[in-house]
Amino acid sequence: MNHRTRLAALAAAALAAAPAAAQAPRTHGPLTFAPRPTTGEITAQDLRTRVYQLAADSMMGREAGTRGNVMATDYIAAEARRIGLLPAGEDGTFFQQVPLVRRGVAEGAALRVDGGPALAFGTDFLLVPTYGSVLRFADRFDARGVQVVYGGRVGDEAGMISPQAAAGKLVVFAAPLGPNGQPASQFYAGGRTYERYADAAGVAFATLDYTSPGLAGFFREPRTELAVAAPVEEGPRFPAGLIITTAAAEQLLGTPLAGAQVGAAGRTATGTGAWFERALEFPARNVVAVLPGSDPALRGQYVAIGAHNDHVGMTHEPLDHDSLLAFNRILRPQGLDQEPDAWTDASRAAFQAELARLRALGPARLDSVFNGADDDASGTAGLLEIAQYFASRATAPRRSILFVWHTAEEMGLYGSEYFTDHPTVPLDSIVAQLNVDMIGRGAAGDVAAGGPGYLELVGSRRLSTELGDLVEEVNRTGAHGFAFDYGMDADNHPQNIYCRSDHWNYARYGIPVTFFTTGGHSEYHMLTDEPQYVEFEKLARVVRLVGAVAEAVADRDARLVVDKPRPDPNAPCRQ
């Protein structure tokens, strides 16, 4: 997701508030930390050493397909080798190359009402990917003299046009209504619409007026995607997708959108658009390693533990770190997962006080690196800690432990998608997958119910009741002391967390999963996600729990029973 546009606007708003006099300083960790030798125990000190290296400015934000991510994956592979893990990537290495390309809309994308004015790409309309388990694209948009028809309002399925009436036409839909009853963007709710109207020439959502500048920029600018050698024939077929302004919709329909009748024919239109692809300068790599199991009868089965090795890179225009940190803490407590609240007198005063406290800790500094300390250097470091813990013991768990540090999670779960589609071990030999992403926070200031024992679980019983019960049992009998929050795992949760991290790509193949996370916070996908704000003692406790769950699964006599329906691996993810 293109975060830079939104960050620039946010920073401008933050800097408009004048700081007040300094107050009592607020304690954070050090800005830098010299690496120390790691041990066979899972400790806060070891995790501090690893996270500070992975999230250092020198890693340049670890964006997949960049020099910084190559540096990070080199570090992970070197640590795996030093610890004593065996390579489980391609050609006897720790790496699996993930074919990413730079993809965008080629010059010349056009849309016009026949006999009328041209609509401007980027302003009046955008070509967008359809949304299944990952972002997918129609080969091209090619509609010549196509009949436009009004399809109704997205979300009102009973009142929408029938698929038969939409076949071969460019179908214009009104924006869905948000919780407040007003039109909203909700682009990612459109997956079912694409499937339902697979035979349409195109589907155009009149949501561009309600789309944030950051999301619009994501669709307007080239981005990195997973290369697809050939269409997946067994997968769902999608029409071309567009998002358009209300004015553009009314030009296409020839009538005000508010008064349009479902199924009514509009004008005819001609549109063209194609996608370009080019190779990246640097490789994108999953890091894959294995600790062989101790039981000859079971070591051919694997408990997979995963994290993602990438983050979102750098911004071209440095921003004032403390101003951004204070702004998000006061007005945007969930980071990029929410739009900032409006200024009030109270929030302005709180911002000024927070900025003053931060200024008391040190001078202002410009920041341009998305360090991704919690997201997901915390999980990446956690896997290395678990690996060193198991490798240092006299006896390994009975089943083998498969460690996969996925790349390109931030771009669309591409590393885990590629690994599960092209596994380096038999996919049916993976008995469970434990995913750790953002496991270093969760304090009361981060989430409403946060604290030392706060931990969110997602997906633990969606395929296997036994796995969910086992996680609870390990937490209880091992005295780990966590109070699990299952709220994010609710069906149809608006944040859709079950579909937003790497565990989903294992679950789609029927592999039981559990996603461990301490939840969102004001530094989510912000320049301020730095190691100094990670709670390393809590991180160590989470990592110990995950290691204990992995060992409990690995040491069972029987595989976990999958007692819930298995999803279609090629269908869109639905929480």
Coordinates of C-alpha atoms in Angstrom, one line a residue, residues 17-508:
A17 CA 0.4 22.6 15.8
A18 CA 3.0 24.6 17.8
P19 CA 4.7 22.7 20.6
A20 CA 4.3 23.8 24.1
A21 CA 6.9 24.0 26.9
A22 CA 8.7 20.8 27.8
Q23 CA 7.2 18.5 30.5
A24 CA 8.5 15.5 32.3
P25 CA 10.2 13.2 29.8
R26 CA 8.7 9.9 28.8
T27 CA 11.0 6.9 28.9
H28 CA 11.7 4.8 25.7
G29 CA 14.4 2.3 24.9
P30 CA 17.6 3.4 23.3
L31 CA 17.7 4.6 19.7
T32 CA 20.5 2.1 19.0
F33 CA 21.7 -1.1 20.7
A34 CA 25.1 -2.9 20.2
P35 CA 24.6 -6.6 19.3
R36 CA 25.3 -9.1 22.1
P37 CA 26.0 -12.9 21.7
T38 CA 22.7 -14.8 21.7
T39 CA 22.0 -17.9 23.9
G40 CA 20.0 -21.1 23.8
E41 CA 17.3 -19.5 26.0
I42 CA 14.5 -17.3 24.7
T43 CA 15.4 -13.9 26.4
A44 CA 14.5 -10.3 26.0
Q45 CA 18.2 -9.5 25.6
D46 CA 18.5 -11.9 22.6
L47 CA 15.4 -10.5 21.0
R48 CA 16.6 -6.9 21.6
T49 CA 19.9 -7.8 19.8
R50 CA 18.0 -9.3 16.8
V51 CA 15.3 -6.7 16.4
Y52 CA 17.7 -3.8 16.6
Q53 CA 19.7 -5.4 13.7
L54 CA 16.7 -6.3 11.6
A55 CA 15.0 -2.9 12.1
A56 CA 18.1 -0.8 11.8
D57 CA 18.1 2.2 9.4
S58 CA 20.8 0.4 7.4
M59 CA 18.2 -2.2 6.4
M60 CA 16.3 0.6 4.6
G61 CA 12.9 -0.7 5.5
R62 CA 13.4 -4.2 4.1
E63 CA 11.0 -3.7 1.2
A64 CA 10.8 -6.9 -0.9
G65 CA 12.8 -6.7 -4.1
T66 CA 15.2 -4.1 -2.7
R67 CA 18.8 -4.1 -1.4
G68 CA 17.6 -3.7 2.1
N69 CA 15.5 -6.9 2.0
V70 CA 18.5 -8.8 0.5
M71 CA 20.5 -7.6 3.5
A72 CA 17.8 -8.7 5.9
T73 CA 17.4 -12.2 4.3
D74 CA 21.2 -12.6 4.2
Y75 CA 21.2 -12.0 8.0
I76 CA 18.4 -14.4 8.6
A77 CA 20.1 -17.2 6.5
A78 CA 23.4 -16.6 8.2
E79 CA 21.8 -16.9 11.6
A80 CA 19.9 -20.1 10.6
R81 CA 23.2 -21.6 9.4
R82 CA 25.1 -20.5 12.6
I83 CA 22.3 -22.0 14.8
G84 CA 22.5 -25.3 13.0
L85 CA 19.4 -25.4 11.0
L86 CA 19.4 -27.2 7.7
P87 CA 18.6 -25.4 4.4
A88 CA 15.2 -26.1 3.0
G89 CA 15.0 -23.7 0.2
E90 CA 15.9 -24.2 -3.5
D91 CA 19.0 -26.0 -4.7
G92 CA 20.3 -26.8 -1.3
T93 CA 20.2 -23.2 -0.1
F94 CA 18.2 -21.3 2.6
F95 CA 16.5 -19.3 -0.1
Q96 CA 13.4 -19.6 -2.3
Q97 CA 13.2 -17.0 -5.0
V98 CA 9.8 -15.4 -5.3
P99 CA 9.1 -14.0 -8.8
L100 CA 8.1 -10.4 -8.3
V101 CA 7.6 -7.9 -11.0
R102 CA 7.0 -4.2 -11.1
R103 CA 3.5 -3.8 -12.5
G104 CA 1.4 -0.8 -13.4
V105 CA -1.1 0.7 -15.9
A106 CA 0.6 1.4 -19.2
E107 CA 0.4 4.8 -20.8
G108 CA -2.7 5.3 -22.9
A109 CA -5.4 4.0 -20.5
A110 CA -8.6 5.7 -21.7
L111 CA -12.3 5.7 -21.1
R112 CA -14.9 7.8 -22.9
V113 CA -18.6 8.0 -23.6
D114 CA -19.1 7.4 -27.3
G115 CA -19.5 10.7 -28.9
G116 CA -18.7 12.5 -25.7
P117 CA -15.7 13.8 -23.8
A118 CA -12.8 11.6 -22.6
L119 CA -12.5 10.8 -18.9
A120 CA -9.1 11.3 -17.4
F121 CA -7.2 8.4 -16.0
G122 CA -6.1 9.1 -12.4
T123 CA -8.7 11.8 -11.9
D124 CA -12.0 10.5 -13.3
F125 CA -11.3 6.8 -13.2
L126 CA -8.7 4.2 -12.2
L127 CA -8.1 0.6 -13.3
V128 CA -7.9 -1.6 -10.2
P129 CA -7.1 -5.2 -9.4
T130 CA -9.9 -7.5 -8.4
Y131 CA -9.6 -9.0 -5.0
G132 CA -9.5 -12.7 -4.3
S133 CA -7.1 -14.4 -2.0
V134 CA -4.6 -11.9 -3.4
L135 CA -4.8 -9.0 -5.8
R136 CA -5.6 -10.2 -9.3
F137 CA -5.8 -8.4 -12.6
A138 CA -7.8 -8.9 -15.7
D139 CA -5.4 -9.3 -18.7
R140 CA -6.5 -5.9 -20.0
F141 CA -9.5 -3.6 -20.3
D142 CA -10.8 -3.6 -23.8
A143 CA -14.4 -2.3 -24.2
R144 CA -15.4 -0.9 -27.6
G145 CA -18.8 0.5 -28.1
V146 CA -20.0 -1.5 -25.0
Q147 CA -23.4 -0.9 -23.5
V148 CA -23.3 0.8 -20.1
V149 CA -25.9 -0.5 -17.5
Y150 CA -26.6 0.5 -14.0
G151 CA -26.1 -2.4 -11.6
G152 CA -27.4 -1.0 -8.3
R153 CA -25.6 -0.4 -5.0
V154 CA -22.8 -2.6 -3.9
G155 CA -23.8 -4.5 -0.8
D156 CA -27.5 -4.6 -1.7
E157 CA -27.3 -8.0 -3.3
A158 CA -31.0 -8.5 -3.5
G159 CA -31.4 -5.3 -5.4
M160 CA -28.4 -5.6 -7.8
I161 CA -28.6 -6.5 -11.4
S162 CA -28.7 -10.2 -12.4
P163 CA -25.5 -11.7 -13.8
Q164 CA -27.3 -12.6 -17.0
A165 CA -28.4 -9.0 -17.6
A166 CA -24.9 -7.7 -16.9
A167 CA -23.1 -10.1 -19.3
G168 CA -21.1 -8.3 -21.9
K169 CA -21.8 -4.9 -20.5
L170 CA -19.9 -2.3 -18.5
V171 CA -21.8 -2.3 -15.2
V172 CA -21.7 0.8 -13.1
F173 CA -22.4 0.4 -9.3
A174 CA -23.1 3.0 -6.7
A175 CA -20.8 3.1 -3.7
P176 CA -21.7 0.8 -0.8
L177 CA -23.0 2.5 2.4
G178 CA -20.7 2.6 5.4
P179 CA -21.8 2.1 9.0
N180 CA -23.0 5.7 9.2
G181 CA -25.3 5.2 6.2
Q182 CA -23.1 7.4 3.9
P183 CA -21.3 6.2 0.8
A184 CA -17.9 4.7 1.4
S185 CA -15.0 3.3 -0.4
Q186 CA -14.8 -0.3 0.9
F187 CA -12.9 -1.5 -2.1
Y188 CA -11.9 -4.8 -0.6
A189 CA -15.6 -5.7 -0.1
G190 CA -15.9 -6.0 -3.9
G191 CA -14.6 -9.6 -4.3
R192 CA -18.0 -11.2 -4.4
T193 CA -19.1 -8.6 -6.9
Y194 CA -16.3 -9.5 -9.3
E195 CA -17.1 -13.2 -9.0
R196 CA -20.8 -12.7 -9.5
Y197 CA -20.3 -10.6 -12.7
A198 CA -17.5 -12.6 -14.2
D199 CA -19.1 -12.3 -17.7
A200 CA -19.4 -8.6 -17.7
A201 CA -17.1 -6.5 -19.9
G202 CA -16.1 -4.6 -16.8
V203 CA -17.4 -3.4 -13.4
A204 CA -17.1 0.2 -12.4
F205 CA -17.6 1.2 -8.8
A206 CA -18.5 4.9 -8.2
T207 CA -16.3 5.1 -5.1
L208 CA -13.4 7.3 -6.2
D209 CA -14.8 10.3 -4.5
Y210 CA -14.7 8.4 -1.2
T211 CA -11.3 6.8 -1.7
S212 CA -8.4 8.1 0.4
P213 CA -5.5 9.7 -1.5
G214 CA -3.2 6.9 -0.3
L215 CA -5.4 4.1 -1.7
A216 CA -6.0 6.0 -4.9
G217 CA -2.2 6.5 -5.2
F218 CA -1.8 2.8 -4.7
F219 CA -3.9 2.1 -7.8
R220 CA -2.5 5.0 -9.8
E221 CA 1.2 4.3 -9.4
P222 CA 3.2 1.2 -10.4
R223 CA 3.7 -1.3 -7.7
T224 CA 5.4 -4.6 -7.0
E225 CA 3.3 -7.8 -7.6
L226 CA 3.7 -11.5 -7.9
A227 CA 4.5 -12.5 -11.4
V228 CA 2.0 -15.0 -12.9
A229 CA 3.3 -17.2 -15.6
A230 CA -0.1 -18.2 -16.9
P231 CA -3.7 -17.7 -15.8
V232 CA -4.9 -20.1 -13.2
E233 CA -7.5 -21.9 -15.2
E234 CA -9.3 -23.5 -12.2
G235 CA -9.5 -20.2 -10.4
P236 CA -12.3 -17.7 -10.6
R237 CA -12.4 -15.5 -13.7
F238 CA -12.7 -11.8 -13.1
P239 CA -13.8 -8.9 -15.4
A240 CA -11.8 -5.7 -15.6
G241 CA -12.3 -3.5 -12.6
L242 CA -12.6 0.3 -12.4
I243 CA -13.3 2.8 -9.7
I244 CA -14.8 6.1 -11.0
T245 CA -16.1 9.4 -9.7
T246 CA -19.8 10.0 -9.3
A247 CA -19.6 12.5 -12.2
A248 CA -18.0 9.9 -14.4
A249 CA -20.7 7.4 -13.5
E250 CA -23.4 10.0 -14.4
Q251 CA -21.7 10.6 -17.8
L252 CA -21.6 6.9 -18.5
L253 CA -25.2 6.4 -17.5
G254 CA -26.5 9.7 -18.9
T255 CA -28.6 10.2 -15.8
P256 CA -28.0 11.3 -12.2
L257 CA -26.7 8.3 -10.2
A258 CA -29.2 8.9 -7.4
G259 CA -32.1 8.4 -9.7
A260 CA -30.8 5.6 -11.8
Q261 CA -32.9 2.4 -12.1
V262 CA -31.3 -1.0 -11.7
G263 CA -30.9 -2.6 -15.1
A264 CA -31.5 0.7 -17.0
A265 CA -29.3 1.1 -20.1
G266 CA -27.0 4.1 -20.2
R267 CA -24.8 5.2 -23.0
T268 CA -22.2 3.2 -24.9
A269 CA -18.6 3.6 -24.0
T270 CA -15.1 2.7 -25.2
G271 CA -12.3 2.0 -22.9
T272 CA -8.8 0.5 -23.2
G273 CA -6.1 -0.2 -20.7
A274 CA -3.3 -2.7 -20.2
W275 CA -0.7 -3.6 -17.5
F276 CA 3.0 -3.4 -18.0
E277 CA 5.5 -5.6 -16.2
R278 CA 9.3 -5.3 -15.6
A279 CA 11.8 -7.2 -13.5
L280 CA 13.1 -5.9 -10.2
E281 CA 16.7 -5.0 -9.7
F282 CA 17.1 -7.2 -6.6
P283 CA 15.7 -10.7 -5.8
A284 CA 12.8 -11.3 -3.4
R285 CA 13.4 -14.3 -1.2
N286 CA 11.7 -16.5 1.3
V287 CA 14.2 -17.9 3.8
V288 CA 13.4 -21.6 4.6
A289 CA 15.1 -23.8 7.1
V290 CA 14.3 -27.0 9.0
L291 CA 15.2 -28.5 12.3
P292 CA 14.9 -32.3 11.8
G293 CA 12.6 -34.1 14.2
S294 CA 13.9 -36.7 16.6
D295 CA 11.3 -39.4 15.9
P296 CA 12.2 -41.4 12.7
A297 CA 8.6 -42.2 12.2
L298 CA 7.4 -38.6 12.4
R299 CA 10.3 -36.4 11.2
G300 CA 8.8 -36.4 7.7
Q301 CA 6.0 -34.3 9.0
Y302 CA 6.5 -30.6 9.8
V303 CA 5.2 -28.0 12.2
A304 CA 5.6 -24.7 10.3
I305 CA 6.3 -21.5 12.1
G306 CA 6.3 -18.3 10.0
A307 CA 6.9 -14.6 10.1
H308 CA 7.5 -12.1 7.3
N309 CA 11.0 -10.7 6.6
D310 CA 9.8 -7.6 4.7
H311 CA 8.5 -4.2 5.5
V312 CA 7.5 -1.2 3.4
G313 CA 10.9 0.6 2.6
M314 CA 11.5 4.3 2.8
T315 CA 9.9 7.6 2.1
H316 CA 11.5 10.1 -0.3
E317 CA 10.7 13.1 1.9
P318 CA 12.0 12.9 5.5
L319 CA 9.5 13.8 8.2
D320 CA 9.9 15.0 11.8
H321 CA 9.8 11.8 13.8
D322 CA 8.5 13.2 17.1
S323 CA 5.7 15.2 15.5
L324 CA 4.5 12.1 13.6
L325 CA 4.7 10.0 16.7
A326 CA 2.8 12.5 18.8
F327 CA 0.2 13.0 16.1
N328 CA -0.6 9.3 15.7
R329 CA -0.7 8.7 19.5
I330 CA -3.3 11.4 19.9
L331 CA -5.3 11.4 16.6
R332 CA -4.5 8.0 15.0
P333 CA -4.1 5.3 17.7
Q334 CA -4.4 2.5 15.2
G335 CA -1.8 3.9 12.7
L336 CA -2.6 3.3 9.1
D337 CA -5.6 1.1 10.0
Q338 CA -7.6 4.2 10.6
E339 CA -8.1 7.7 9.2
P340 CA -6.9 10.4 11.7
D341 CA -9.5 12.0 14.0
A342 CA -10.4 15.6 13.5
W343 CA -8.5 18.2 15.6
T344 CA -10.3 19.5 18.7
D345 CA -9.1 21.9 21.3
A346 CA -8.5 18.9 23.7
S347 CA -6.6 16.8 21.1
R348 CA -4.4 19.8 20.1
A349 CA -3.5 20.4 23.7
A350 CA -2.7 16.7 24.2
F351 CA -0.6 16.7 21.0
Q352 CA 1.4 19.7 22.2
A353 CA 2.0 18.0 25.6
E354 CA 3.1 14.8 24.0
L355 CA 5.4 16.5 21.6
A356 CA 6.9 18.5 24.5
R357 CA 7.6 15.2 26.4
L358 CA 9.3 13.7 23.3
R359 CA 11.4 16.8 22.7
A360 CA 12.6 16.6 26.3
L361 CA 14.1 13.2 25.5
G362 CA 16.3 14.6 22.8
P363 CA 16.5 17.0 19.8
A364 CA 14.2 16.8 16.8
R365 CA 15.3 14.4 14.1
L366 CA 14.2 13.7 10.6
D367 CA 13.1 10.2 9.7
S368 CA 12.8 8.5 6.3
V369 CA 12.9 4.7 7.1
F370 CA 10.0 2.5 7.8
N371 CA 11.9 0.3 10.2
G372 CA 9.1 -2.2 10.9
A373 CA 10.4 -3.1 14.3
D374 CA 7.1 -4.7 15.4
D375 CA 6.0 -5.3 11.8
D376 CA 7.6 -7.8 11.6
A377 CA 11.1 -7.7 12.9
S378 CA 9.5 -8.9 16.2
G379 CA 8.2 -12.1 14.5
T380 CA 11.3 -12.6 12.4
A381 CA 13.5 -12.4 15.5
G382 CA 11.1 -14.6 17.4
L383 CA 11.6 -17.4 14.9
L384 CA 15.4 -17.2 15.2
E385 CA 15.0 -17.4 19.0
I386 CA 12.8 -20.5 18.8
A387 CA 15.2 -22.1 16.4
Q388 CA 18.2 -21.5 18.6
Y389 CA 16.3 -22.8 21.6
F390 CA 15.3 -26.0 19.9
A391 CA 18.7 -26.5 18.3
S392 CA 20.6 -26.1 21.6
R393 CA 18.7 -28.9 23.3
A394 CA 19.9 -32.5 23.4
T395 CA 16.7 -33.8 21.9
A396 CA 14.6 -32.1 19.2
P397 CA 10.8 -32.2 19.0
R398 CA 9.5 -35.5 17.5
R399 CA 8.3 -33.9 14.3
S400 CA 10.5 -31.6 12.2
I401 CA 10.1 -27.8 12.7
L402 CA 9.9 -25.8 9.4
F403 CA 10.9 -22.2 9.7
V404 CA 9.7 -19.9 6.9
W405 CA 10.5 -16.2 6.8
H406 CA 8.1 -15.1 4.0
T407 CA 8.9 -12.1 1.8
A408 CA 6.4 -9.6 0.3
E409 CA 3.7 -10.0 2.9
E410 CA 3.2 -6.3 2.9
M411 CA 2.6 -6.3 -0.9
G412 CA -0.1 -8.9 -0.8
L413 CA 1.0 -12.1 1.0
Y414 CA 3.1 -13.0 -2.1
G415 CA 5.9 -14.9 -0.4
S416 CA 3.5 -17.2 1.5
E417 CA 1.3 -17.6 -1.6
Y418 CA 4.3 -18.6 -3.6
F419 CA 5.6 -21.0 -1.0
T420 CA 2.3 -22.8 -0.5
D421 CA 1.8 -23.0 -4.3
H422 CA 5.5 -24.2 -4.8
P423 CA 6.4 -25.8 -1.4
T424 CA 9.9 -27.0 -0.8
V425 CA 8.5 -29.8 1.4
P426 CA 5.4 -31.8 0.6
L427 CA 2.4 -29.5 1.5
D428 CA 0.5 -32.4 2.9
S429 CA 3.4 -33.1 5.3
I430 CA 2.8 -29.7 7.1
V431 CA 0.5 -30.6 10.1
A432 CA 0.0 -27.0 11.3
Q433 CA 1.3 -23.5 10.7
L434 CA 1.9 -20.9 13.5
N435 CA 2.1 -17.4 12.2
V436 CA 3.7 -14.5 14.2
D437 CA 3.3 -11.0 13.0
M438 CA 3.5 -7.9 15.2
I439 CA 4.1 -9.6 18.6
G440 CA 6.1 -6.9 20.4
R441 CA 3.5 -4.4 21.6
G442 CA -0.1 -4.8 23.1
A443 CA 0.3 -2.4 26.1
A444 CA -2.7 -0.5 27.5
G445 CA -1.8 2.5 25.4
D446 CA -1.9 0.4 22.2
V447 CA -5.2 -1.5 22.5
A448 CA -8.2 -0.9 24.8
A449 CA -7.8 -4.1 26.8
G450 CA -4.0 -4.2 26.5
G451 CA -1.5 -5.1 29.1
P452 CA 1.2 -7.6 30.0
G453 CA -1.1 -10.6 29.4
Y454 CA -2.8 -9.3 26.3
L455 CA -2.5 -11.5 23.1
E456 CA -4.8 -11.8 20.1
L457 CA -5.4 -15.2 18.5
V458 CA -6.9 -15.5 15.0
G459 CA -7.9 -18.7 13.2
S460 CA -7.0 -21.2 15.9
R461 CA -10.3 -23.1 15.6
R462 CA -11.3 -22.3 12.0
L463 CA -10.0 -25.6 10.7
S464 CA -9.1 -27.7 13.8
T465 CA -10.8 -27.5 17.1
E466 CA -8.0 -29.6 18.5
L467 CA -5.4 -26.9 17.6
G468 CA -7.4 -24.1 19.3
D469 CA -7.9 -26.3 22.4
L470 CA -4.2 -27.1 22.4
V471 CA -3.1 -23.5 22.4
E472 CA -5.3 -22.8 25.4
E473 CA -4.0 -25.8 27.2
V474 CA -0.3 -24.9 26.6
N475 CA -1.0 -21.4 27.8
R476 CA -2.6 -22.7 31.0
T477 CA -0.4 -25.6 31.9
G478 CA 2.8 -23.7 31.0
A479 CA 1.8 -20.8 33.1
H480 CA 2.4 -18.4 30.3
G481 CA -0.2 -16.0 31.7
F482 CA -1.9 -14.7 28.6
A483 CA -5.5 -13.7 28.3
F484 CA -6.4 -14.4 24.7
D485 CA -8.5 -11.9 22.8
Y486 CA -10.5 -13.6 20.0
G487 CA -12.4 -10.5 19.0
M488 CA -10.5 -10.0 15.7
D489 CA -11.3 -13.6 14.7
A490 CA -15.1 -12.9 14.5
D491 CA -16.8 -13.7 11.2
N492 CA -17.1 -10.6 9.0
H493 CA -14.9 -8.5 11.3
P494 CA -14.3 -5.2 9.4
Q495 CA -10.5 -5.4 9.8
N496 CA -10.5 -8.8 8.0
I497 CA -7.4 -9.9 9.9
Y498 CA -7.8 -13.6 9.1
C499 CA -7.2 -12.7 5.5
R500 CA -4.4 -10.2 6.0
S501 CA -1.3 -12.2 7.1
D502 CA 0.6 -15.2 5.8
H503 CA -1.3 -17.9 7.8
W504 CA -4.2 -17.6 5.3
N505 CA -2.2 -19.1 2.5
Y506 CA -1.7 -22.2 4.5
A507 CA -5.3 -22.3 5.7
R508 CA -6.6 -22.1 2.1

